[in-house]
PDB file of C-alpha atoms in Angstrom:
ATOM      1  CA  UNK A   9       0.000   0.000   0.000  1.00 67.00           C
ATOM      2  CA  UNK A  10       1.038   3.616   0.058  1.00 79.00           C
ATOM      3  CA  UNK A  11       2.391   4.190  -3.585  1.00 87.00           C
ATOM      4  CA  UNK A  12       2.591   7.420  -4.494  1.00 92.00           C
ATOM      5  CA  UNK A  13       2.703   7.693  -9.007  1.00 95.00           C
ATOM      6  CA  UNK A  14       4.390  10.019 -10.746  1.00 97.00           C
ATOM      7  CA  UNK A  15       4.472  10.964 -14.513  1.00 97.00           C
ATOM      8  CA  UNK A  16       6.588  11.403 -16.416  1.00 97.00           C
ATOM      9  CA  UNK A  17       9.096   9.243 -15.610  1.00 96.00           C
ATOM     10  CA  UNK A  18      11.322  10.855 -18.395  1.00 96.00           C
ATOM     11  CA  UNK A  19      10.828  13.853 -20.393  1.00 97.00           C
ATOM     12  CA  UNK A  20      12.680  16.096 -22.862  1.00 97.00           C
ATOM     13  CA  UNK A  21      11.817  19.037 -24.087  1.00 96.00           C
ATOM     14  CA  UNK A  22      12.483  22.414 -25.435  1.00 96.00           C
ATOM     15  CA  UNK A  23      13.937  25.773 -23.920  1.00 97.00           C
ATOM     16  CA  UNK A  24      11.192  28.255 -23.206  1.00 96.00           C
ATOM     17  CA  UNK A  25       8.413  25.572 -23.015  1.00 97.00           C
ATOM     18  CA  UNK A  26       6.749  24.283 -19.770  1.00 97.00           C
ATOM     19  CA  UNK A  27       6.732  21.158 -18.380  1.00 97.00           C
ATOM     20  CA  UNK A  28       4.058  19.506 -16.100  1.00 97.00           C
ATOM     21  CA  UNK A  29       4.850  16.636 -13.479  1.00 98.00           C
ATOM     22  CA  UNK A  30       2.447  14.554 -12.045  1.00 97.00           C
ATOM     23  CA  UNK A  31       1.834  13.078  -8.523  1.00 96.00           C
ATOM     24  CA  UNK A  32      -1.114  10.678  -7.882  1.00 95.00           C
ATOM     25  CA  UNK A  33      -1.308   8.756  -4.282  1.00 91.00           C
ATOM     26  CA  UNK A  34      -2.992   5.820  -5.186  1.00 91.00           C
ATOM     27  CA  UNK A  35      -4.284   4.249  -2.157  1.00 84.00           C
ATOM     28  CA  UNK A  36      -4.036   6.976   0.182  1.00 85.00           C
ATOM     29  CA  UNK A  37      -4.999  10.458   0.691  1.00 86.00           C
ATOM     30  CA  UNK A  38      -2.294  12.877   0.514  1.00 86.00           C
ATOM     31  CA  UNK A  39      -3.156  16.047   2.265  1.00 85.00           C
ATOM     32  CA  UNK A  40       0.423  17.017   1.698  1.00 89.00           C
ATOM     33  CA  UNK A  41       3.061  16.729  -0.990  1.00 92.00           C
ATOM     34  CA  UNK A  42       6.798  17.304  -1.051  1.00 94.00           C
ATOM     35  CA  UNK A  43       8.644  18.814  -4.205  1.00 96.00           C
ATOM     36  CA  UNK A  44      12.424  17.815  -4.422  1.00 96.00           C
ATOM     37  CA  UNK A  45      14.882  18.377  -7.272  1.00 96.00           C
ATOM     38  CA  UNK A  46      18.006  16.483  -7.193  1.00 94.00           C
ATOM     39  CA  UNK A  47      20.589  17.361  -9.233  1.00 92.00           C
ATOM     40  CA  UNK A  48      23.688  14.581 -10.241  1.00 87.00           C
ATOM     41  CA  UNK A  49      25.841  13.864  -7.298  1.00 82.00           C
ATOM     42  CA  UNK A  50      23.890  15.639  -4.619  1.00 87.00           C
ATOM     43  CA  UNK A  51      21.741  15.142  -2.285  1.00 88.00           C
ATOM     44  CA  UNK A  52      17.693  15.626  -2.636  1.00 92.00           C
ATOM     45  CA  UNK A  53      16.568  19.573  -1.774  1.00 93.00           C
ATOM     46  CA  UNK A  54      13.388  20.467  -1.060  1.00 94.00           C
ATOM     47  CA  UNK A  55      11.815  22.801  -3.044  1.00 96.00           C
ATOM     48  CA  UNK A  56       7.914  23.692  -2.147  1.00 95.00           C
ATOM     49  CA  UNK A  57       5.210  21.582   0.097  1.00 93.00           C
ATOM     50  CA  UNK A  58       1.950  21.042  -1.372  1.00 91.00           C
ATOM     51  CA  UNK A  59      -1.187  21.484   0.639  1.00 87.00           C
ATOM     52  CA  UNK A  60      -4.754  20.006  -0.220  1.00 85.00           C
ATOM     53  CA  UNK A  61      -6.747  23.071  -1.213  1.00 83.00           C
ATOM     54  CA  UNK A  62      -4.262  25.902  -0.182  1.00 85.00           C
ATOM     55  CA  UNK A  63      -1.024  27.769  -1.404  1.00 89.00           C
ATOM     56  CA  UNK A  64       2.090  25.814  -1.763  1.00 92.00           C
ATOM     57  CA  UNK A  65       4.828  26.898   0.029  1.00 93.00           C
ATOM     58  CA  UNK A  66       8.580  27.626  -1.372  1.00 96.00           C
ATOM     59  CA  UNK A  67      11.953  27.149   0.087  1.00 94.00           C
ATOM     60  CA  UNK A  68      13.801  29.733  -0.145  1.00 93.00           C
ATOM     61  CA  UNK A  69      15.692  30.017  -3.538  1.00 93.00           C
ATOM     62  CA  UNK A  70      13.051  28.624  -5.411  1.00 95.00           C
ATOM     63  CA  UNK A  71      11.141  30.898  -7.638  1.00 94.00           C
ATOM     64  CA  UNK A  72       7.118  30.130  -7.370  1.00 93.00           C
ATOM     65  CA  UNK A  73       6.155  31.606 -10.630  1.00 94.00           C
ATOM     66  CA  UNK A  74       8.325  29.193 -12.278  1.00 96.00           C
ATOM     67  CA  UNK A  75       7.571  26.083 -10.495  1.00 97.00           C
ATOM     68  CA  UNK A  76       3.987  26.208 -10.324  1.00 96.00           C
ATOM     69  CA  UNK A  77       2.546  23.860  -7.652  1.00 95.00           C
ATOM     70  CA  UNK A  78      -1.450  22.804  -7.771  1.00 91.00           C
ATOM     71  CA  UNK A  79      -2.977  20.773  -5.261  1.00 90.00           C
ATOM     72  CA  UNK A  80      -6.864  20.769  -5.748  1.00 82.00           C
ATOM     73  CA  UNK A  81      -7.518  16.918  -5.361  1.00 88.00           C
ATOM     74  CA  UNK A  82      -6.173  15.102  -2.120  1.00 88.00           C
ATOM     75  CA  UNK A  83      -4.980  12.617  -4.196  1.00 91.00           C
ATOM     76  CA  UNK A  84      -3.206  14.632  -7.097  1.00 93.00           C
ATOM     77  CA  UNK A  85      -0.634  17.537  -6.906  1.00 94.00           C
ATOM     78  CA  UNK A  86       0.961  18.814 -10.053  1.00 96.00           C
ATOM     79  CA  UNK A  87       4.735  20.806 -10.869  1.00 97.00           C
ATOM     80  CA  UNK A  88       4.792  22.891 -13.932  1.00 97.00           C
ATOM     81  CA  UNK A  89       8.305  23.781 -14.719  1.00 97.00           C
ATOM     82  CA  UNK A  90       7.537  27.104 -16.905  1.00 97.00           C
ATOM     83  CA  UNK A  91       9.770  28.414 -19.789  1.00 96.00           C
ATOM     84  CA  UNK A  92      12.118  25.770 -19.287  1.00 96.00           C
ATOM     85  CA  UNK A  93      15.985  25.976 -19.544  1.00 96.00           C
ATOM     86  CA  UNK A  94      19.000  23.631 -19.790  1.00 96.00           C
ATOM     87  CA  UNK A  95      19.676  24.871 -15.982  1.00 95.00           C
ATOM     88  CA  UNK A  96      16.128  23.593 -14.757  1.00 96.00           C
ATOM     89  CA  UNK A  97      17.409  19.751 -16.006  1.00 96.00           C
ATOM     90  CA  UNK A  98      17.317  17.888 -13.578  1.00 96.00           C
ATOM     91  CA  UNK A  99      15.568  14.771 -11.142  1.00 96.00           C
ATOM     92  CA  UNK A 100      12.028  16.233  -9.467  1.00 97.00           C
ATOM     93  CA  UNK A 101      10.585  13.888  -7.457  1.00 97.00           C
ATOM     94  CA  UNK A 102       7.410  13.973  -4.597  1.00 96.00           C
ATOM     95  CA  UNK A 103       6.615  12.657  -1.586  1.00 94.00           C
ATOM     96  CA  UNK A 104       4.034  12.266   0.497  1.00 91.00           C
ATOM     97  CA  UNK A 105       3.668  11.154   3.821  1.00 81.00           C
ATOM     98  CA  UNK A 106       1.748   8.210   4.942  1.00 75.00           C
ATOM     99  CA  UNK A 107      -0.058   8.792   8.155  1.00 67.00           C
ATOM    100  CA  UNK A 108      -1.041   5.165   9.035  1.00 61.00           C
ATOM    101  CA  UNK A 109       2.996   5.334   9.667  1.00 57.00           C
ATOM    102  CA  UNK A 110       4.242   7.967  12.013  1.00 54.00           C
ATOM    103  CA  UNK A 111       7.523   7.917   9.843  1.00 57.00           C
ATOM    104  CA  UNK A 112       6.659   6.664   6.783  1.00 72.00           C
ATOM    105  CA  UNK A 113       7.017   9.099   3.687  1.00 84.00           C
ATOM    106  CA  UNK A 114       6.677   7.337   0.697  1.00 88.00           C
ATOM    107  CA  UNK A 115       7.945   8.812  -2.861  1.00 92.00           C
ATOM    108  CA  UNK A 116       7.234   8.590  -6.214  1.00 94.00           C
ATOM    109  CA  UNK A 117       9.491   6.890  -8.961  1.00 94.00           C
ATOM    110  CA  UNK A 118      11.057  10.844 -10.074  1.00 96.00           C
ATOM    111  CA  UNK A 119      10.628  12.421 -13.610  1.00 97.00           C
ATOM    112  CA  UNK A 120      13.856  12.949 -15.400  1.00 96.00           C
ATOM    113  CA  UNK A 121      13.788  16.369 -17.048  1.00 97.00           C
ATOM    114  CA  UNK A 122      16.125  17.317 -19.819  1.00 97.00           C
ATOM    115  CA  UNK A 123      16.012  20.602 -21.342  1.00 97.00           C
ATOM    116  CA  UNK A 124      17.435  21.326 -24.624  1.00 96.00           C
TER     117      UNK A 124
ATOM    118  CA  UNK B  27      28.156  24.224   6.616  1.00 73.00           C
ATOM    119  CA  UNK B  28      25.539  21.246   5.363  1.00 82.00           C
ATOM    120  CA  UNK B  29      22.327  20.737   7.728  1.00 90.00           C
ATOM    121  CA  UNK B  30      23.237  16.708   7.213  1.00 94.00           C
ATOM    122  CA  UNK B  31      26.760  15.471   6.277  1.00 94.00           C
ATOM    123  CA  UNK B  32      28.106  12.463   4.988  1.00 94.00           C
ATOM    124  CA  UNK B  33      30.969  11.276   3.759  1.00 90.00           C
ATOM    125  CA  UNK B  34      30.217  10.869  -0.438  1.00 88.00           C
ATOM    126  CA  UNK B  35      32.502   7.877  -0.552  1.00 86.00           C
ATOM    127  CA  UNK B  36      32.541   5.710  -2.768  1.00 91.00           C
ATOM    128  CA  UNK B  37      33.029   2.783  -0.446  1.00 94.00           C
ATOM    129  CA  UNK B  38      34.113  -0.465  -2.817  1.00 96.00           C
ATOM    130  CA  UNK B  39      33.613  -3.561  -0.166  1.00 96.00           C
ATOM    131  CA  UNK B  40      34.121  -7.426  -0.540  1.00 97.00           C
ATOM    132  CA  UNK B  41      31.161  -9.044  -0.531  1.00 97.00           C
ATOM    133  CA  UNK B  42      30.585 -10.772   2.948  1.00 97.00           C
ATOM    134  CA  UNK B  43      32.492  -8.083   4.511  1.00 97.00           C
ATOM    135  CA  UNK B  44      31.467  -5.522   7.091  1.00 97.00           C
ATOM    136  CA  UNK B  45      31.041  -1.770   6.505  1.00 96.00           C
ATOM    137  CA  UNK B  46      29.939   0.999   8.445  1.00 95.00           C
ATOM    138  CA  UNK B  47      28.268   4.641   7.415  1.00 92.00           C
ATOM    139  CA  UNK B  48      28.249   7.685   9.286  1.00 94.00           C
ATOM    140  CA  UNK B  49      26.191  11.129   9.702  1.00 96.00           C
ATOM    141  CA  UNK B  50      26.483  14.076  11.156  1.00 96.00           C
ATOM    142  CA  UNK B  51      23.560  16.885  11.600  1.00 95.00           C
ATOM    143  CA  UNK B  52      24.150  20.385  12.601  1.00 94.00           C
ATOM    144  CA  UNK B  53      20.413  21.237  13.868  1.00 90.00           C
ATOM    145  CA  UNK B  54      20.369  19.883  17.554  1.00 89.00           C
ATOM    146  CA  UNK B  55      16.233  20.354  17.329  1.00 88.00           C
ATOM    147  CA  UNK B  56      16.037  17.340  14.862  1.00 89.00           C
ATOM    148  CA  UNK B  57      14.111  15.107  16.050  1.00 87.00           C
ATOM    149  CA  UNK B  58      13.718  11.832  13.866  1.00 89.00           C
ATOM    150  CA  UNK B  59      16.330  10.455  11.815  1.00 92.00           C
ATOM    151  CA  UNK B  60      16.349   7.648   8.919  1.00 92.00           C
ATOM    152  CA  UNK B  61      18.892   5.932   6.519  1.00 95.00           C
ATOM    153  CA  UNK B  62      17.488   5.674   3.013  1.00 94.00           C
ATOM    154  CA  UNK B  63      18.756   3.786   0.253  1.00 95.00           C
ATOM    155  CA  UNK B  64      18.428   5.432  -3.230  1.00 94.00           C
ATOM    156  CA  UNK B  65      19.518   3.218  -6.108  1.00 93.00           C
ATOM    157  CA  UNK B  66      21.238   4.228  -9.717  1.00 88.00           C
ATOM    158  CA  UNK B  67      18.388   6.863 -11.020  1.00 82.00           C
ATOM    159  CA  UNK B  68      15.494   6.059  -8.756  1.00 90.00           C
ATOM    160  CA  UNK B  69      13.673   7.200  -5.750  1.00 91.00           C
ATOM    161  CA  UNK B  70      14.688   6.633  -2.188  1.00 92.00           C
ATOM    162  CA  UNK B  71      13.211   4.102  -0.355  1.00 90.00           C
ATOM    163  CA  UNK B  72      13.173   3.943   3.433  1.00 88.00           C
ATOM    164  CA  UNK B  73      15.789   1.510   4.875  1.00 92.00           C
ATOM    165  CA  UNK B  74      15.026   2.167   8.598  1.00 91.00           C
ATOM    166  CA  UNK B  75      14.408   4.800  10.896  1.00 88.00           C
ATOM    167  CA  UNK B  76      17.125   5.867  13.526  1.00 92.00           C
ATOM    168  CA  UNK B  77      16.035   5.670  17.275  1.00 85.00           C
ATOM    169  CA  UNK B  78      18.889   7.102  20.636  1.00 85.00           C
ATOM    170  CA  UNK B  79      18.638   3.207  22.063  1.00 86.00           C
ATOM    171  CA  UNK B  80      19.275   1.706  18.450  1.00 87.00           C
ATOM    172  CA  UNK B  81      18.057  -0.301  16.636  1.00 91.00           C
ATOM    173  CA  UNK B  82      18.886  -3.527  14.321  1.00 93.00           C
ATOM    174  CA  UNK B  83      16.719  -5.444  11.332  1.00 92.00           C
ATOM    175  CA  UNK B  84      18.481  -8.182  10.062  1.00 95.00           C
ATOM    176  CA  UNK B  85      22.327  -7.424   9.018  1.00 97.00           C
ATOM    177  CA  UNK B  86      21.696  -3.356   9.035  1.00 97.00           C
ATOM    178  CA  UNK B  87      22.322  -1.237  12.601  1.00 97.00           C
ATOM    179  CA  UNK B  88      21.712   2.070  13.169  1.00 96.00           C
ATOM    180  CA  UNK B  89      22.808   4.593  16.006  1.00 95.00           C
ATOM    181  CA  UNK B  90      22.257   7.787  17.001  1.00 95.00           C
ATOM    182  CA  UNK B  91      24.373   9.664  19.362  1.00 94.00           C
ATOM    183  CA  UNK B  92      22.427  12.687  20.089  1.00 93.00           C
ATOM    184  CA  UNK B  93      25.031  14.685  22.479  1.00 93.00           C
ATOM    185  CA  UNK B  94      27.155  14.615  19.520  1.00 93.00           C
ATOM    186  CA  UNK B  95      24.871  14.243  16.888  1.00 95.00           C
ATOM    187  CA  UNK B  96      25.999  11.936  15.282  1.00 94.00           C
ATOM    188  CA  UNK B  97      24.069   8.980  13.151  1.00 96.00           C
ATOM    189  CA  UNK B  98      25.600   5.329  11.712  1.00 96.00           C
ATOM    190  CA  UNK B  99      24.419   2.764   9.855  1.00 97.00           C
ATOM    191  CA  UNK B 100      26.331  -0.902  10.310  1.00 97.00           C
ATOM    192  CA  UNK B 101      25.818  -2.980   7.153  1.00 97.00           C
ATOM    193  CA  UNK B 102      27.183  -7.082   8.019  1.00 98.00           C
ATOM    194  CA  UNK B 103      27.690  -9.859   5.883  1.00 98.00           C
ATOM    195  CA  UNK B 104      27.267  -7.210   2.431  1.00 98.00           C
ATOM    196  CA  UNK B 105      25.037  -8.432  -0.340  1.00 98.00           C
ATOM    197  CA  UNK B 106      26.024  -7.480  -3.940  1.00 97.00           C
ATOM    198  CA  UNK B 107      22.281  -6.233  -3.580  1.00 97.00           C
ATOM    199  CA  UNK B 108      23.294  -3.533  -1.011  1.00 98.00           C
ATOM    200  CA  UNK B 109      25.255  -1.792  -3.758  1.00 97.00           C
ATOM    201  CA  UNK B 110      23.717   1.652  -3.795  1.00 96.00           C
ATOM    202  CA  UNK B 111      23.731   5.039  -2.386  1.00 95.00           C
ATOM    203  CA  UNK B 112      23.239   5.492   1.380  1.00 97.00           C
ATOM    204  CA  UNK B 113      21.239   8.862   1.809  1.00 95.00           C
ATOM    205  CA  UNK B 114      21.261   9.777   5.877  1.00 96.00           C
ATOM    206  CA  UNK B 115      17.974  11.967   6.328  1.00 94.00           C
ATOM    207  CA  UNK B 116      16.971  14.279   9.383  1.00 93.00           C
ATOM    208  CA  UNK B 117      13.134  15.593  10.287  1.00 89.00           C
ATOM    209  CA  UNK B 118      12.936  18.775  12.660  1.00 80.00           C
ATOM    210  CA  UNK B 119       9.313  17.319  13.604  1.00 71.00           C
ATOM    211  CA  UNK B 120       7.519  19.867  10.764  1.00 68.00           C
ATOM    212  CA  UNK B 121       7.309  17.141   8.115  1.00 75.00           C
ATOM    213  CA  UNK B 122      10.448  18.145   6.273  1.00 83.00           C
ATOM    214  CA  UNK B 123      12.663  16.079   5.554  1.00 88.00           C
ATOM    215  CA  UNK B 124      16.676  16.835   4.872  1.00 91.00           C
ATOM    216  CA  UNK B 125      18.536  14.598   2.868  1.00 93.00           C
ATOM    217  CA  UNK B 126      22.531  14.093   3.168  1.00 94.00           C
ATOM    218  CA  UNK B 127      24.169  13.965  -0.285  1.00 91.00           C
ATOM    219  CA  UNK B 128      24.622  10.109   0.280  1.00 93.00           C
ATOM    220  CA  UNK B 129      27.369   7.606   0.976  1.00 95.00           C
ATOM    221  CA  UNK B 130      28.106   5.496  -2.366  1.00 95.00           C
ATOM    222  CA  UNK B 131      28.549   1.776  -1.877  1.00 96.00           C
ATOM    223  CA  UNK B 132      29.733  -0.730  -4.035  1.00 97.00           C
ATOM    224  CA  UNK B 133      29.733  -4.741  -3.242  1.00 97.00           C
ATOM    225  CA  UNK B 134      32.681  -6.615  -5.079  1.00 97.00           C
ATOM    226  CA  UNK B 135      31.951 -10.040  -5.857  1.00 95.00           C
TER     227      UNK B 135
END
């Protein structure tokens, strides 16, 4: 149980286009949802939490109008990367966390963005 | 300084052999720890959570030293399947969750 899908697993695409990621919890409702980008050889940073209904909230660093977070289901948050460049490649991956276990977050498989 | 360090190895260990990982945070609010594994392109998945009396499932260990906060993971008997990248995590009890940069580990037949 607990399985959080994401889409798409790999994507290439164009500078100045946008980009959207998907997150789906399948068997679980996610009131929350955790953004991370990861880029090669370092570690997982988050970038914005996703709330159910409400504003996402940014780390600091991260610029919301370009990473567009939307929430409106409690099973489905969505990333837009907007106007897309090379420097925006990289692994995003969400996470949500399961409440049946007190320290359980579980994550989706990561999307794999390459921008050309 | 990083909130979570770890030393980005790699480790290359004989298979059968013993190997130890280690962690240190700076935040001395944290307040739940983990070891993740995260293999070759794919997402972490939770290995086991950390607790201050430790704790043991199967051949893995973990420890956590709050006074000098300070987190390992004990990995016996290795597994080629071990092979991946050891990510030490920290939670300051708000539901985020930061990730060390990882501890690469490679099992030698």
């Amino acid at each position: 149980g607990a399985v959080v899908s994401q889409h798409p697993s790999r994507v290439i695409c164009k500078s100045g286009t946008s980009v959207k990621i998907e997150c789906r919890s399948l068997d679980f409702q996610a009131t929350t949802m955790f953004w991370y980008r990861q880029f090669p050889k370092q570690s997982l940073m988050l970038m914005a939490t996703s709330n159910e209904g409400s504003k996402a909230t940014y780390e600091q660093g991260v610029e919301k109008d370009k990473f567009l977070i939307n929430h409106a289901s409690l099973t489905l948050s969505t990333l837009t990367v907007t106007s897309a460049h090379p420097e925006d490649s990289s692994f995003y991956i969400c996470s949500a966390r399961v409440h049946l276990n007190p320290y359980g977050y579980t994550f989706g498989s990561g999307t794999r963005l390459t921008v050309v | 300084r990083k909130e979570v360090e770890q030393d980005p190895g790699p480790f290359n260990v004989p298979e059968g052999a013993t190997v130890a990982f280690n962690c240190t945070y700076s935040n001395s609010a944290s307040q739940s720890f983990f070891w993740y594994r995260q293999d070759c392109r794919k997402e972490p998945k939770l290995l086991m959570s950390v607790y201050s009396s430790g704790n043991e499932d199967g051949r893995f260990t973990a420890q956590l030293n709050r006074a000098s906060q300070y987190i390992s993971l004990l990995i016996r008997d290795s597994k080629l399947s071990d092979s991946a990248t050891y990510l030490c995590v920290v939670s300051h009890g708000n539901e985020k969750l930061t990730f060390g940069t990882g501890t690469r580990l490679t099992i030698i037949p």
